[in-house]
Amino acid sequence: PFLLKNITSVEDMIPLLGLSVGALWERALPIISGGKYKFVDANGYDMSDGTEAKTASVFPNPRKYKGKPGHHYTGSITNVADYKGKFKTGDLRVAVYNPHVGRVDYFYIPAEDIPSLSPKKCKGINQYINFGWNKLDDSYTKIDKYQVSLEEVAG
């Protein structure tokens, strides 16, 4: 609904066609924030305030426990560094789609925490933050302390 706020004709919608979920999230955040920052897509950050927009999903299949499907699902926030392995310079504004409960959860991860959340052995373009979600208690692991509301992640 935020992206459609100023749409008055089909022609107004054409620029949105074909955009990925991540690109739509980048464009929605400044609108949700009430104009506190703009989308700039610079090196190391996406927004004029220095923050970076990211999207992820909880994977559809659970991890196996003793050979049987368990209650723990994984996910990954990808590309948290550039191709040289330099981490994003701005805080991450993350939207995680969880298909198991049919909702999007939001996380605000400070830039200084990105290296400790990423695998130590990982170098180069494939820097990522793995996380988990437990179906039994509807909770996240590794990124749970960063969970916020839509208004807070956009703020």
Short mmCIF file of C-alpha atoms in Angstrom, two decimals:
data_model
loop_
_atom_site.label_atom_id
_atom_site.label_comp_id
_atom_site.label_asym_id
_atom_site.label_seq_id
_atom_site.Cartn_x
_atom_site.Cartn_y
_atom_site.Cartn_z
CA PRO A 1 0.00 0.00 0.00
CA PHE A 2 2.87 2.44 0.69
CA LEU A 3 4.17 2.21 -2.89
CA LEU A 4 0.70 2.76 -4.30
CA LYS A 5 0.12 5.89 -2.21
CA ASN A 6 0.68 8.30 -5.12
CA ILE A 7 -0.45 5.99 -7.93
CA THR A 8 -3.34 7.52 -9.85
CA SER A 9 -3.11 5.69 -13.18
CA VAL A 10 -1.77 2.53 -14.80
CA GLU A 11 1.07 4.61 -16.25
CA ASP A 12 2.15 5.47 -12.70
CA MET A 13 2.50 1.74 -11.93
CA ILE A 14 4.75 0.88 -14.91
CA PRO A 15 8.03 1.82 -13.17
CA LEU A 16 7.22 -0.73 -10.42
CA LEU A 17 6.67 -3.64 -12.81
CA GLY A 18 9.45 -6.20 -12.83
CA LEU A 19 11.13 -4.95 -9.68
CA SER A 20 12.29 -7.57 -7.21
CA VAL A 21 10.95 -7.72 -3.67
CA GLY A 22 14.24 -6.24 -2.50
CA ALA A 23 13.95 -3.31 -4.89
CA LEU A 24 10.37 -2.66 -3.78
CA TRP A 25 11.47 -2.79 -0.11
CA GLU A 26 14.19 -0.20 -0.88
CA ARG A 27 11.62 2.10 -2.40
CA ALA A 28 8.99 1.55 0.30
CA LEU A 29 11.21 2.33 3.31
CA PRO A 30 11.59 6.09 2.67
CA ILE A 31 7.84 6.39 2.15
CA ILE A 32 7.04 4.47 5.37
CA SER A 33 9.56 6.64 7.24
CA GLY A 34 7.64 9.73 6.24
CA GLY A 35 10.52 11.05 4.17
CA LYS A 36 13.24 10.93 6.88
CA TYR A 37 15.68 9.67 4.24
CA LYS A 38 15.80 8.92 0.52
CA PHE A 39 16.77 5.87 -1.54
CA VAL A 40 20.23 6.57 -3.03
CA ASP A 41 21.75 3.10 -3.74
CA ALA A 42 25.34 4.10 -2.92
CA ASN A 43 28.38 1.91 -2.34
CA GLY A 44 27.87 0.19 1.04
CA TYR A 45 24.41 1.61 1.77
CA ASP A 46 21.01 2.19 0.14
CA MET A 47 19.55 5.17 1.99
CA SER A 48 20.67 8.78 2.39
CA ASP A 49 20.99 8.18 6.15
CA GLY A 50 23.62 5.48 5.50
CA THR A 51 21.40 2.44 6.13
CA GLU A 52 21.01 -0.62 3.92
CA ALA A 53 17.73 -2.36 2.96
CA LYS A 54 17.71 -6.18 2.94
CA THR A 55 15.11 -8.90 2.44
CA ALA A 56 15.20 -12.59 3.33
CA SER A 57 12.88 -15.56 3.78
CA VAL A 58 12.58 -18.41 6.21
CA PHE A 59 13.26 -21.52 4.13
CA PRO A 60 10.30 -23.86 3.49
CA ASN A 61 11.85 -27.09 4.78
CA PRO A 62 12.90 -27.71 8.39
CA ARG A 63 16.33 -28.86 9.44
CA LYS A 64 16.48 -32.55 10.19
CA TYR A 65 16.96 -33.80 13.72
CA LYS A 66 18.08 -37.42 14.07
CA GLY A 67 17.10 -38.00 10.45
CA LYS A 68 13.57 -36.63 10.85
CA PRO A 69 12.16 -33.18 10.08
CA GLY A 70 12.38 -30.95 13.13
CA HIS A 71 10.80 -27.69 14.19
CA HIS A 72 13.73 -25.45 13.28
CA TYR A 73 13.86 -23.63 9.94
CA THR A 74 16.75 -21.59 8.60
CA GLY A 75 17.14 -18.44 6.55
CA SER A 76 19.89 -16.18 5.31
CA ILE A 77 20.40 -12.44 4.87
CA THR A 78 22.74 -12.33 1.90
CA ASN A 79 25.24 -9.86 0.47
CA VAL A 80 26.12 -8.12 3.71
CA ALA A 81 29.56 -7.30 2.26
CA ASP A 82 30.93 -6.17 -1.07
CA TYR A 83 32.89 -8.38 -3.47
CA LYS A 84 36.14 -7.60 -1.61
CA GLY A 85 34.67 -8.78 1.69
CA LYS A 86 34.15 -5.28 3.14
CA PHE A 87 31.01 -5.28 5.26
CA LYS A 88 28.15 -2.86 4.68
CA THR A 89 28.87 0.47 6.31
CA GLY A 90 25.29 1.16 7.35
CA ASP A 91 22.79 -0.49 9.66
CA LEU A 92 20.58 -3.14 8.03
CA ARG A 93 16.82 -2.59 7.71
CA VAL A 94 15.66 -6.17 7.14
CA ALA A 95 12.28 -7.62 6.13
CA VAL A 96 12.02 -11.42 6.57
CA TYR A 97 9.12 -13.24 4.97
CA ASN A 98 8.00 -16.22 7.06
CA PRO A 99 5.78 -18.48 4.91
CA HIS A 100 5.01 -20.76 7.86
CA VAL A 101 2.98 -18.08 9.61
CA GLY A 102 2.17 -15.92 6.57
CA ARG A 103 3.78 -12.69 7.74
CA VAL A 104 6.78 -10.44 7.38
CA ASP A 105 8.98 -9.84 10.42
CA TYR A 106 11.32 -6.86 10.71
CA PHE A 107 14.85 -6.50 12.07
CA TYR A 108 17.17 -3.54 12.57
CA ILE A 109 20.77 -4.75 12.72
CA PRO A 110 23.50 -2.21 13.60
CA ALA A 111 26.45 -2.14 11.19
CA GLU A 112 28.91 -2.89 13.98
CA ASP A 113 27.16 -6.23 14.65
CA ILE A 114 27.28 -7.48 11.03
CA PRO A 115 30.81 -8.99 11.22
CA SER A 116 30.05 -10.97 14.39
CA LEU A 117 26.81 -12.33 12.90
CA SER A 118 28.52 -13.45 9.68
CA PRO A 119 30.53 -16.68 9.42
CA LYS A 120 34.20 -16.11 10.26
CA LYS A 121 35.43 -18.42 7.48
CA CYS A 122 33.35 -16.67 4.83
CA LYS A 123 35.27 -14.23 2.65
CA GLY A 124 34.35 -12.26 -0.45
CA ILE A 125 31.05 -11.84 -2.22
CA ASN A 126 29.10 -14.51 -0.36
CA GLN A 127 29.03 -12.82 3.04
CA TYR A 128 25.73 -13.57 4.75
CA ILE A 129 23.98 -13.79 8.12
CA ASN A 130 22.33 -17.12 8.82
CA PHE A 131 19.41 -17.21 11.23
CA GLY A 132 16.87 -19.72 12.47
CA TRP A 133 13.18 -19.75 13.28
CA ASN A 134 11.56 -22.20 15.71
CA LYS A 135 8.03 -23.27 14.81
CA LEU A 136 7.13 -24.40 18.34
CA ASP A 137 7.59 -21.04 20.02
CA ASP A 138 7.55 -18.77 16.93
CA SER A 139 10.96 -17.31 17.73
CA TYR A 140 14.11 -16.43 15.83
CA THR A 141 17.64 -17.43 16.75
CA LYS A 142 20.75 -15.31 16.23
CA ILE A 143 18.79 -12.20 15.12
CA ASP A 144 15.99 -12.24 17.71
CA LYS A 145 17.31 -9.28 19.72
CA TYR A 146 17.11 -7.10 16.60
CA GLN A 147 13.42 -7.74 15.93
CA VAL A 148 11.36 -4.54 15.70
CA SER A 149 8.06 -3.30 14.29
CA LEU A 150 7.57 -2.02 10.73
CA GLU A 151 7.53 1.55 12.02
CA GLU A 152 10.80 1.01 13.93
CA VAL A 153 12.64 -0.64 11.03
CA ALA A 154 11.57 2.17 8.72
CA GLY A 155 12.08 4.94 11.29
#
